[in-house]
């Protein structure tokens, strides 16, 4: 209701101001003494001129703007539309054969732009001062902004326009020496990024905001490292590729999270190549409710498939993904199926009905320690579930089948890793005799996925610790979920059939270092406020993971972060025969028999890895 009242009030004010501008044009033109005949001309035409100008404003939606937050761009638009309105008014008068002194037209344009623009600026100033009065009792946090570019300038203005946030920008740092000792909206640029710690001390900074969306992640990591040493919280604007519409506002500011600490640039994908193989196709994602599966669904939806088929055994997560995609892509044909990939007949019916063109297979049991205690389930779900999907994909002529694998499949020490290695072997076997292009994509840990170490650490920190780390030397490869999924989709576009694509995960990260960084980001000091406790390796866990079976057995691709592992010689005939032979016996086997069965298929599987490791450690300590 108030919104409509505000528009009507603004419209009435504009009518009054435009009439004043029109009258003043006559008044100035005739040196403050309007002749009688021209005063009659003014009275005859003012309603035409004002109406045409206001209609122009309405046409260009000037009354839909929130003038409280008017920017220079908005004022420039207003001047442009005032120019158009003045020109249209002159055209109408000429069309009606009403002739005014020619100087009236530019005078009316100038005065109307001055009065209308001035009214908007005055309104914004009034609202700013009014807001400051309402929040004058707030205790402000002193903010240091990193970046004196466009984003930093907009951010300074946004913070000043929103005093209710309790933030006060007091200084800026930037590595561009030409900006040093200058100021943005009265906030001085006092130094370079290397000077952050001195500035924090001198200005008594409470919080730092990183405002260089286009900066490499290495620069952000450098800022975070410097601030974490001083226990100062860092917030950031999203990277430029995350700011979809390019708009920067208070709501854009977010806490720095662990994804920002990889020190690696975001991956680049070939949008045209991806779009060409997904657009208009029926795409199925198994495990579509999981961390990887749901992100696959989100990113696939961007490329306009004719139908997106989401399959998962757990309905709750799948429902959330479905509702999210319906909101974002209301025209997308989405089918959600609750089904178990272990059920061969069910998979046959689904593929017969929906005939997918592309399958992304992300459904799997993935938790290493849990699968050590339930090896039967790992084999039934990961191996035989994959085999079911591979068979029906072959039967119903799926164009492309992309399976998600893991670095734990390389020289596996766990049942889960070994089960994934068997899946890779199945993929390569079936590709040799099928029209379907079967490929696998292998990568390491993804930050923030269900059951990963980061959510666990955050929970432990929230509870006051301790943060538990299995071993001082444990290292893992990490990638963000969106990065991993983008590369999976890109690898699918590059598939010729039979490849095991390996993603470049950068350098491995020590888990204990990750724990310390996350504790500092949370505002605490490791081993002072929050203790770190070493609890020992979990069942099936290795000190470090590998991405390649052999370092010299891979080839590069046209994408700098995607490699192809050269096939390892495997008796594929024996693989399928063995799988079929034991298919109905899995539940009757004990855990030792399951592990022996795995060794038949994966000779490099080493379930005694931890015992050997402990023996080595003990021998070293004796020496």
Short mmCIF file of N, CA and C in Angstrom, two decimals, residues 18-46 49 93 98-105 107-108 111:
data_model
loop_
_atom_site.label_atom_id
_atom_site.label_comp_id
_atom_site.label_asym_id
_atom_site.label_seq_id
_atom_site.Cartn_x
_atom_site.Cartn_y
_atom_site.Cartn_z
N UNK A 18 7.97 20.12 -12.58
CA UNK A 18 8.03 20.32 -14.03
C UNK A 18 7.26 21.58 -14.43
N UNK A 19 6.15 21.81 -13.76
CA UNK A 19 5.39 23.04 -14.05
C UNK A 19 6.20 24.27 -13.65
N UNK A 20 6.89 24.17 -12.49
CA UNK A 20 7.75 25.28 -12.06
C UNK A 20 8.86 25.51 -13.09
N UNK A 21 9.47 24.40 -13.56
CA UNK A 21 10.56 24.51 -14.56
C UNK A 21 10.05 25.17 -15.84
N UNK A 22 8.85 24.80 -16.26
CA UNK A 22 8.28 25.36 -17.49
C UNK A 22 7.99 26.85 -17.31
N UNK A 23 7.43 27.20 -16.15
CA UNK A 23 7.15 28.62 -15.88
C UNK A 23 8.45 29.42 -15.82
N UNK A 24 9.46 28.89 -15.12
CA UNK A 24 10.74 29.59 -15.00
C UNK A 24 11.42 29.77 -16.36
N UNK A 25 11.22 28.83 -17.29
CA UNK A 25 11.78 28.96 -18.63
C UNK A 25 11.24 30.22 -19.31
N UNK A 26 9.94 30.45 -19.17
CA UNK A 26 9.34 31.67 -19.70
C UNK A 26 9.86 32.90 -18.93
N UNK A 27 9.90 32.76 -17.63
CA UNK A 27 10.27 33.87 -16.75
C UNK A 27 11.69 34.35 -17.06
N UNK A 28 12.63 33.41 -17.24
CA UNK A 28 14.03 33.77 -17.54
C UNK A 28 14.17 34.26 -18.98
N UNK A 29 13.41 33.62 -19.87
CA UNK A 29 13.51 34.01 -21.29
C UNK A 29 13.13 35.48 -21.50
N UNK A 30 12.15 35.96 -20.72
CA UNK A 30 11.67 37.34 -20.91
C UNK A 30 12.14 38.27 -19.78
N UNK A 31 13.32 37.93 -19.23
CA UNK A 31 13.97 38.80 -18.24
C UNK A 31 13.04 39.19 -17.10
N UNK A 32 12.40 38.18 -16.53
CA UNK A 32 11.59 38.30 -15.31
C UNK A 32 10.28 39.11 -15.51
N UNK A 33 9.90 39.28 -16.78
CA UNK A 33 8.65 40.02 -17.05
C UNK A 33 7.98 39.41 -18.29
N UNK A 34 7.11 38.42 -18.06
CA UNK A 34 6.51 37.69 -19.17
C UNK A 34 5.40 38.53 -19.80
N UNK A 35 5.50 38.80 -21.11
CA UNK A 35 4.42 39.53 -21.80
C UNK A 35 3.10 38.76 -21.69
N UNK A 36 2.00 39.52 -21.78
CA UNK A 36 0.69 38.93 -21.56
C UNK A 36 0.39 37.80 -22.55
N UNK A 37 0.71 38.01 -23.84
CA UNK A 37 0.38 36.98 -24.83
C UNK A 37 1.16 35.69 -24.60
N UNK A 38 2.42 35.81 -24.08
CA UNK A 38 3.22 34.60 -23.81
C UNK A 38 2.80 33.93 -22.50
N UNK A 39 2.26 34.77 -21.56
CA UNK A 39 1.72 34.15 -20.35
C UNK A 39 0.49 33.30 -20.69
N UNK A 40 -0.31 33.79 -21.62
CA UNK A 40 -1.47 33.01 -22.09
C UNK A 40 -1.00 31.74 -22.81
N UNK A 41 0.11 31.87 -23.57
CA UNK A 41 0.67 30.70 -24.26
C UNK A 41 1.16 29.66 -23.25
N UNK A 42 1.79 30.15 -22.18
CA UNK A 42 2.23 29.24 -21.10
C UNK A 42 1.03 28.50 -20.51
N UNK A 43 -0.05 29.25 -20.19
CA UNK A 43 -1.24 28.65 -19.60
C UNK A 43 -1.89 27.65 -20.55
N UNK A 44 -1.78 27.88 -21.84
CA UNK A 44 -2.39 27.01 -22.84
C UNK A 44 -1.61 25.72 -23.03
N UNK A 45 -0.30 25.73 -22.74
CA UNK A 45 0.56 24.58 -23.10
C UNK A 45 1.19 23.85 -21.92
N UNK A 46 1.13 24.41 -20.71
CA UNK A 46 1.90 23.78 -19.62
C UNK A 46 1.46 22.34 -19.37
N UNK A 49 3.05 19.94 -21.96
CA UNK A 49 4.48 19.70 -21.74
C UNK A 49 4.70 18.81 -20.52
N UNK A 93 4.22 19.78 -29.36
CA UNK A 93 3.83 21.16 -29.58
C UNK A 93 3.95 21.55 -31.06
N UNK A 98 1.92 24.65 -32.38
CA UNK A 98 2.07 25.65 -31.33
C UNK A 98 3.54 26.03 -31.26
N UNK A 99 3.83 27.28 -31.53
CA UNK A 99 5.23 27.70 -31.64
C UNK A 99 5.64 28.55 -30.44
N UNK A 100 6.69 28.07 -29.75
CA UNK A 100 7.26 28.78 -28.62
C UNK A 100 8.57 29.43 -29.04
N UNK A 101 9.01 30.44 -28.31
CA UNK A 101 10.38 30.95 -28.54
C UNK A 101 11.37 29.78 -28.38
N UNK A 102 12.30 29.67 -29.32
CA UNK A 102 13.18 28.49 -29.34
C UNK A 102 13.99 28.32 -28.06
N UNK A 103 14.33 29.38 -27.40
CA UNK A 103 15.13 29.28 -26.17
C UNK A 103 14.35 28.65 -25.01
N UNK A 104 13.02 28.62 -25.13
CA UNK A 104 12.22 28.01 -24.06
C UNK A 104 12.55 26.53 -23.91
N UNK A 105 12.79 25.84 -25.04
CA UNK A 105 13.02 24.39 -25.00
C UNK A 105 14.28 24.01 -24.21
N UNK A 107 15.86 25.84 -22.04
CA UNK A 107 15.69 26.30 -20.66
C UNK A 107 14.81 25.33 -19.87
N UNK A 108 13.73 24.86 -20.50
CA UNK A 108 12.85 23.90 -19.82
C UNK A 108 13.59 22.60 -19.53
N UNK A 111 16.17 23.28 -16.61
CA UNK A 111 15.52 23.51 -15.30
C UNK A 111 14.80 22.28 -14.79
#
